[in-house]
Short mmCIF file of C-alpha atoms in Angstrom, two decimals:
data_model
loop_
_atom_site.label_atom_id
_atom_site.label_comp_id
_atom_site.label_asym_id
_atom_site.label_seq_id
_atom_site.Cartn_x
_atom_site.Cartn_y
_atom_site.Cartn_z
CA UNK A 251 0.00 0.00 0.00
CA UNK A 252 1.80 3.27 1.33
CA UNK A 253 5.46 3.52 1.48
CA UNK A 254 6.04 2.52 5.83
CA UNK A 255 6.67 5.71 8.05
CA UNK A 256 9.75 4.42 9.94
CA UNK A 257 12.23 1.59 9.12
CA UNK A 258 10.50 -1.69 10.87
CA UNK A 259 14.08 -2.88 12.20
CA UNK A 260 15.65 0.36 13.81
CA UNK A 261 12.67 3.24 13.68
CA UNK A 262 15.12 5.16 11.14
CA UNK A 263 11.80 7.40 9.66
CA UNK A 264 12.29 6.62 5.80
CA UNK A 265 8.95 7.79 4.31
CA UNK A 266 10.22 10.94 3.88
CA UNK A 267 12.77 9.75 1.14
CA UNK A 268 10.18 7.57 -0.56
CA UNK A 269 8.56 10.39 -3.19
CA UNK A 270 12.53 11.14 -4.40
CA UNK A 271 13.47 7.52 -4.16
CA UNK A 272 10.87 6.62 -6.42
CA UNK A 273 11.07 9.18 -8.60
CA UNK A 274 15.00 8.58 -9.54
CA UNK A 275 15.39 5.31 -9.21
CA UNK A 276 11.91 3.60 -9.97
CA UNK A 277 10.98 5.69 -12.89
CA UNK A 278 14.12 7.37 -13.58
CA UNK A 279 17.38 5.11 -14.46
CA UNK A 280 19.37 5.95 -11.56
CA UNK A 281 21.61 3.52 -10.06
CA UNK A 282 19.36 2.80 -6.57
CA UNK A 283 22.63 2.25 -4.21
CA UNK A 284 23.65 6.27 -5.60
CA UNK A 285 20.30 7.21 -5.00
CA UNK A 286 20.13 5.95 -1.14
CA UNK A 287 23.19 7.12 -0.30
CA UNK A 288 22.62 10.47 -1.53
CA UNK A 289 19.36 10.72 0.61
CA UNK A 290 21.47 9.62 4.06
CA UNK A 291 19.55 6.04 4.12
CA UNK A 292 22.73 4.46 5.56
CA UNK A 293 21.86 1.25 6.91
CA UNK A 294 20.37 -2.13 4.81
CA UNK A 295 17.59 -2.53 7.19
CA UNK A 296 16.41 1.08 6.14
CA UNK A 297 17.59 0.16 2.83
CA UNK A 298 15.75 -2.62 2.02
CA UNK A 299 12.52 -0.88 3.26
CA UNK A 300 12.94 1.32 0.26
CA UNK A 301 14.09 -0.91 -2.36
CA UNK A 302 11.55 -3.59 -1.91
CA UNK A 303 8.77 -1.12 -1.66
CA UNK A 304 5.71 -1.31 -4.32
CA UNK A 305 2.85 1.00 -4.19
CA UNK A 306 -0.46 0.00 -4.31
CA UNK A 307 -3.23 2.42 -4.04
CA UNK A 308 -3.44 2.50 -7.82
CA UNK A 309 -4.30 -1.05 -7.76
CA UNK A 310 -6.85 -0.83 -4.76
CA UNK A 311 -8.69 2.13 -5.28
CA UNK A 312 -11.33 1.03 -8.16
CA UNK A 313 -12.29 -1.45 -5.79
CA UNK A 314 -13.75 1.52 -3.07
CA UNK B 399 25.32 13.38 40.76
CA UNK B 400 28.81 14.71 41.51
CA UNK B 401 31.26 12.64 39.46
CA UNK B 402 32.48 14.17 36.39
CA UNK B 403 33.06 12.12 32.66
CA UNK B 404 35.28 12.81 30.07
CA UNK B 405 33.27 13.52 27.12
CA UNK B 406 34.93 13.88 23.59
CA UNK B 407 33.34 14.48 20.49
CA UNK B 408 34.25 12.48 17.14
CA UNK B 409 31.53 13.75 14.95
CA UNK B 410 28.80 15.78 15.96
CA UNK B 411 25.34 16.73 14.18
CA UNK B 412 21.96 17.91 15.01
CA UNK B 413 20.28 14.31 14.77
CA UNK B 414 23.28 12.17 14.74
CA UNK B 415 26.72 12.03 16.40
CA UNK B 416 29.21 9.99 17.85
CA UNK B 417 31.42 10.50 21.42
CA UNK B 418 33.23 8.89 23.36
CA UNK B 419 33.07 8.68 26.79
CA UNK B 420 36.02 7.62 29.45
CA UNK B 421 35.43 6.68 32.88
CA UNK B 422 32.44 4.78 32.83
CA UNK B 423 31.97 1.17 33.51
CA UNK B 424 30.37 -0.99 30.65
CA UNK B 425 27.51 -1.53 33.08
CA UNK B 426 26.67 2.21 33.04
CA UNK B 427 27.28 2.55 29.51
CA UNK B 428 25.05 -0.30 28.93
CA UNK B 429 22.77 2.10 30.99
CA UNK B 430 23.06 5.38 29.25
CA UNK B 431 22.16 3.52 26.08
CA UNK B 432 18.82 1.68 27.51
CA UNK B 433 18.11 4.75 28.76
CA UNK B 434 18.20 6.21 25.32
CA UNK B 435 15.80 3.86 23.93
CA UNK B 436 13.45 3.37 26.35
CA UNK B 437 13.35 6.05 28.93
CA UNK B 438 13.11 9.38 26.97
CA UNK B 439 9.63 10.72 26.96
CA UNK B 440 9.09 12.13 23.87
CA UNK B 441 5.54 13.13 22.12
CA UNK B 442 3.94 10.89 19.46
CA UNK B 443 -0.08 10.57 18.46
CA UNK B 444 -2.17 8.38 20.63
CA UNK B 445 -5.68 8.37 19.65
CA UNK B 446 -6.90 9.74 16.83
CA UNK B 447 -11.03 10.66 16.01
CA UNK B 448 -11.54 9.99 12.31
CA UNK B 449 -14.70 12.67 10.89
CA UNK B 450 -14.23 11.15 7.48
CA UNK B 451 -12.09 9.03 5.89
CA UNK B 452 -13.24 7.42 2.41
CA UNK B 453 -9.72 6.43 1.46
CA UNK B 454 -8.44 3.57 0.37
CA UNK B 455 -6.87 2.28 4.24
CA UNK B 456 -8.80 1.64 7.03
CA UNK B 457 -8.65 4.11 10.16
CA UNK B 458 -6.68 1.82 12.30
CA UNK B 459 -3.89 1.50 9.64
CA UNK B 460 -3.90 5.45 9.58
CA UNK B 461 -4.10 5.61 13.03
CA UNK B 462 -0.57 3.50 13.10
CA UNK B 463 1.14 5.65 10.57
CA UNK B 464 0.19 9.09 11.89
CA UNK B 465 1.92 7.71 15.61
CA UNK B 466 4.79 7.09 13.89
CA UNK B 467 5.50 10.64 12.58
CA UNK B 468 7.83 12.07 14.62
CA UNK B 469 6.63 15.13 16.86
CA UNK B 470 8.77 17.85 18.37
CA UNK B 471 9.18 17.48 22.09
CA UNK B 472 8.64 20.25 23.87
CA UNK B 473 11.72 21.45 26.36
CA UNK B 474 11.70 19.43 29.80
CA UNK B 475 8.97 20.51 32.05
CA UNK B 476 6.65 22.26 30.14
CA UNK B 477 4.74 18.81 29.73
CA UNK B 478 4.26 15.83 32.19
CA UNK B 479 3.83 12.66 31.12
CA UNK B 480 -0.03 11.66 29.93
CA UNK B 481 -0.67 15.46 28.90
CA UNK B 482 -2.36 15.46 25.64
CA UNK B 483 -1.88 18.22 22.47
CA UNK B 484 -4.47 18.17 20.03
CA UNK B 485 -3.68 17.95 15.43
CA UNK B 486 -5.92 18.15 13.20
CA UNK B 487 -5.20 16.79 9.49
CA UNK B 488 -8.24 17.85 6.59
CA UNK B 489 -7.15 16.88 3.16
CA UNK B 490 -9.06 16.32 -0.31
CA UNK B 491 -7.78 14.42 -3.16
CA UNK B 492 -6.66 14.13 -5.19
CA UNK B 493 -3.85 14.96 -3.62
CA UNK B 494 -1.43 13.26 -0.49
CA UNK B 495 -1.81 14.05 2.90
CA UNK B 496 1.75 14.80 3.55
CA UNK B 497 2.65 15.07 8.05
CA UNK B 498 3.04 18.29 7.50
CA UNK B 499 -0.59 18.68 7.01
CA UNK B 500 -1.18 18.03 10.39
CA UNK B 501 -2.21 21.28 12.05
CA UNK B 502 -0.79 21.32 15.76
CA UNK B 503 -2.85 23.33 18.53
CA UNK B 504 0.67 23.70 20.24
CA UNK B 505 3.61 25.34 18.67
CA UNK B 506 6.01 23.24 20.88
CA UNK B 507 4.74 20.52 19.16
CA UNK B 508 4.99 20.13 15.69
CA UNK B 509 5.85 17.44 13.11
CA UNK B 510 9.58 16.75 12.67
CA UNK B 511 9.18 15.70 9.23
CA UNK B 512 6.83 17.46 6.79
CA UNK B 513 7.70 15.02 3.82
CA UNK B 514 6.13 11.66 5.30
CA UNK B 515 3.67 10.70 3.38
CA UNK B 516 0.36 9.60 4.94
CA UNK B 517 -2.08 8.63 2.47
CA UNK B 518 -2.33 9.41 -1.10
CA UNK B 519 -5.82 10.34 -1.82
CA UNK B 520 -7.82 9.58 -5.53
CA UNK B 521 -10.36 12.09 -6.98
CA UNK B 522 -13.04 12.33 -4.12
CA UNK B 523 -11.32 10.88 -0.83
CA UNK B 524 -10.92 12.81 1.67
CA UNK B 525 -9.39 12.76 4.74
CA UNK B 526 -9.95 14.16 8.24
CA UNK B 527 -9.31 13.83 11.57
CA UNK B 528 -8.32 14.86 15.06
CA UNK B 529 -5.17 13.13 16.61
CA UNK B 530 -4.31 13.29 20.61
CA UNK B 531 -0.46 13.25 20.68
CA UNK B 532 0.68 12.49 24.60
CA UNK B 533 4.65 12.17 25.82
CA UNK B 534 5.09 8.78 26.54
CA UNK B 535 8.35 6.26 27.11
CA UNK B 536 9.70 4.26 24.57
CA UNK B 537 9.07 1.08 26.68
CA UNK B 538 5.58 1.81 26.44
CA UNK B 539 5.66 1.71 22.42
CA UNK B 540 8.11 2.30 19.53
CA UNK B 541 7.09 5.35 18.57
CA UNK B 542 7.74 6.88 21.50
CA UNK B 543 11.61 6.10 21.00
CA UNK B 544 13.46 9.22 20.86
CA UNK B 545 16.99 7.61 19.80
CA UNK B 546 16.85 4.63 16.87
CA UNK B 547 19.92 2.67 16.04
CA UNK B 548 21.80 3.58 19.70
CA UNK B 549 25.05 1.59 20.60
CA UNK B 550 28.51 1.89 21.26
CA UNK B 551 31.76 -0.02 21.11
CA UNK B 552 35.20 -0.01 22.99
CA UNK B 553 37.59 2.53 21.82
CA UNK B 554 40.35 0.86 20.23
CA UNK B 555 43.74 1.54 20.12
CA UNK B 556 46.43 0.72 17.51
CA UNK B 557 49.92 0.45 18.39
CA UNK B 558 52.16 -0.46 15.40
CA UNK B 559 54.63 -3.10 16.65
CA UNK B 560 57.29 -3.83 14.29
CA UNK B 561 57.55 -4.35 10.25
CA UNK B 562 56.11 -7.53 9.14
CA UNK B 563 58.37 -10.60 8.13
CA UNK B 564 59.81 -9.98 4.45
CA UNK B 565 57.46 -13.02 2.43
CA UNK B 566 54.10 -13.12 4.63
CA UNK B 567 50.99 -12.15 2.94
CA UNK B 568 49.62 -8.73 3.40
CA UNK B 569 46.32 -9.79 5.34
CA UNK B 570 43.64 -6.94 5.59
CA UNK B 571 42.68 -6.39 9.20
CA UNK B 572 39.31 -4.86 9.62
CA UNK B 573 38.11 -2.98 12.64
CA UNK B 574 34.78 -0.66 12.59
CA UNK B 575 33.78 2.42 15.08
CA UNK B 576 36.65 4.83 16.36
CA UNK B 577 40.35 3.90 16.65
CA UNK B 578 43.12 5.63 19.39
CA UNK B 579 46.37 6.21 17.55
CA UNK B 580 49.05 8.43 19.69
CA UNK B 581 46.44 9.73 21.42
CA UNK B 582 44.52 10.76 18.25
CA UNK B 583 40.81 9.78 17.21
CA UNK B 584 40.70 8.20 13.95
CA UNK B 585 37.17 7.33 12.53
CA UNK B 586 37.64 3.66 10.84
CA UNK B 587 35.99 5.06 7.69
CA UNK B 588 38.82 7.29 7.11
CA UNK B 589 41.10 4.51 5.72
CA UNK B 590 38.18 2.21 4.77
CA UNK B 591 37.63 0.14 8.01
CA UNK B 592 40.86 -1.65 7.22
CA UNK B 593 44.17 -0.95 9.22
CA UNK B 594 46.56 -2.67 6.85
CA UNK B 595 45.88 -0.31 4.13
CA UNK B 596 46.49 2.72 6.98
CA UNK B 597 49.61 0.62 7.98
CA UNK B 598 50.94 -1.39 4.94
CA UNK B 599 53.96 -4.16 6.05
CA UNK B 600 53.49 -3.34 9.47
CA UNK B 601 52.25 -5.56 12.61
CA UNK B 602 50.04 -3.61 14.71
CA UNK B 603 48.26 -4.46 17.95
CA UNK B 604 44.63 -3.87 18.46
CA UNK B 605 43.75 -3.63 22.01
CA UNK B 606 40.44 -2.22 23.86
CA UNK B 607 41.50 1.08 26.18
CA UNK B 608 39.56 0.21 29.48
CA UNK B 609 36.26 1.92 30.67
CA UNK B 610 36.25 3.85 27.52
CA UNK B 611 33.19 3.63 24.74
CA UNK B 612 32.37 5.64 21.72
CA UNK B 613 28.73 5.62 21.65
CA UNK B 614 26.55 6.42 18.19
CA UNK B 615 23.47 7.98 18.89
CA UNK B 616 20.56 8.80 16.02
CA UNK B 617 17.54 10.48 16.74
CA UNK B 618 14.14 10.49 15.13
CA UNK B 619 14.30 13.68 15.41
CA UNK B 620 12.12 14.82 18.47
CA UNK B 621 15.08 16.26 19.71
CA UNK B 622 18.94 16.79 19.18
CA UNK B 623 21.34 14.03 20.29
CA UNK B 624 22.63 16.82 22.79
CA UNK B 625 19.28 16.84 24.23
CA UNK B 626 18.41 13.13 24.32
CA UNK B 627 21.29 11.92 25.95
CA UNK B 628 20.91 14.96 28.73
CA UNK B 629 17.61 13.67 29.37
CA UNK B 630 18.63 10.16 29.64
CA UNK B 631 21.43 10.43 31.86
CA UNK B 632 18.90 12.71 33.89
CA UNK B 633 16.45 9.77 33.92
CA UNK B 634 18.75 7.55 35.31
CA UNK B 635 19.69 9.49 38.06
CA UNK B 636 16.14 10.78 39.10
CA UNK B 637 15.53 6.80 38.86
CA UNK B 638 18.62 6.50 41.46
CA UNK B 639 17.58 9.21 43.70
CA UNK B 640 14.04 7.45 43.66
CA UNK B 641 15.86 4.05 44.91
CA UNK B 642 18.03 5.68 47.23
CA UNK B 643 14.84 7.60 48.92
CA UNK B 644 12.75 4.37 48.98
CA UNK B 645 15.43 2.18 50.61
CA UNK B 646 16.69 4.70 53.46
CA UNK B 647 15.71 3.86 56.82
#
């Protein structure tokens, strides 16, 4: 659904880098691991929460 | 309390840093860190009243991600613990209801991050609510942790022995955290965590320098580092002054 507030292994908030994340590396062709360490997401627990993110209101929201 | 601690800084930020300390046994380090994590107060929502909500999560979910935005916590002593401010969030899509929509009743408290996103709302949906944010302990939930990712190590120090022996093999050696060298502080990441590339054809010794630990402290960003490990040392010694009362005869 919507990209988690915080990181669920150390509370790290990453939400806030989601919109750029996406943005750069999803749609754009940036290289992801540039892209993260650009936005200060340091550690691969916080990572990951990123990387292996999919949005899915688009998919849900016919279905009201 | 009336000792005093050595306190050195290696790198030093607004919502991260790293110090070491010298003095302290590992037991009270062990301490200051715990504290950290679990004894800061620091404000996050609590109950929220939904008016309307027609998007696409259910109120409970939103409920969960509007505790986890982090709130500004308001100097010590202006709140007590259980007081309650009041936000208020009222957005239409289409658009996203960002954390900085939230509307706080109380300038002291305010959300840390305006960026988070909440809930992206589709042509119609709408969103709003009232939200009770109260200053609570981290033992009592997650989101009321004021430092994430706390620890610390021993502070290291290198002490190059003697060249190595003409033929061996150059073998990395790889230490993380903060290293002593002639009395200096070397971050590890300086010469990529790997002291035979600071040292090449030399032996070195590694050993821990007693009762001293370089601690790494992150916060959400309720508050600075400064402020969260004040307030955790504090909490441990109003908890040892509360001992010390109850068990005098």
């Amino acid at each position: 659904m919507m990209v988690p507030v915080r990181c669920f292994t150390c509370g790290n908030v990453v939400g806030e880098h989601w919109e750029e994340f996406d943005e750069r590396a999803n749609q754009g062709d940036e290289d992801p691991q540039k892209v993260l360490d650009e936005l200060g997401v340091d550690r691969y627990c916080c990572r990951r929460m990123l990387v292996s993110h999919t949005d899915l209101v688009d998919v849900v929201s016919p279905y009201q | 309390m009336s000792e005093e601690y050595d306190v050195e800084f290696v790198e030093r930020g607004d919502r991260e840093a790293r110090f070491l300390v010298r003095g302290i046994t590992p037991g009270f380090a062990n301490g200051i860190r715990r504290a950290m994590v679990a004894d800061v107060p620091t404000m996050a929502i609590d109950t929220v009243r939904f008016i309307e909500n027609s998007s696409v999560m259910f109120d409970e979910q939103l409920a969960l991600r509007l505790g986890l935005v982090p709130l500004t916590t308001p100097p010590e002593g202006e709140f007590v613990e259980d007081d309650t401010v009041t936000l208020s969030i009222d957005v239409e899509g289409p658009a996203t209801a960002y954390s900085g929509d939230l509307v706080s009743s109380d300038s002291l408290v305010e959300p840390a991050d305006e960026n988070v996103p909440i809930i992206e709302l589709k042509d119609g949906q709408r969103l709003e609510a009232e939200a009770d944010a109260r200053l609570e302990r981290g033992k009592d939930h997650a989101k009321h942790q004021g430092g994430v990712a706390v620890g610390y190590r021993h502070l290291q120090r290198v002490e190059v022995v003697d060249d190595l022996p003409e033929f061996q093999e150059p073998e990395s050696q790889i230490v993380r955290g903060v290293v002593e060298e002639n009395g200096e502080l070397v971050p590890t990441s300086e010469f990529d965590h790997d002291l035979s590339t600071r040292h090449p054809g030399k032996e070195i010794r590694l050993e821990d320098v007693p009762n001293a630990f370089v601690f790494h402290v992150e916060t959400d960003g309720s508050f600075s580092v400064e402020e969260l490990v004040t307030r955790a040392v504090d909490s441990i010694e109003a908890r040892a002054t509360e001992l010390e009362d109850a068990v005098q005869l």
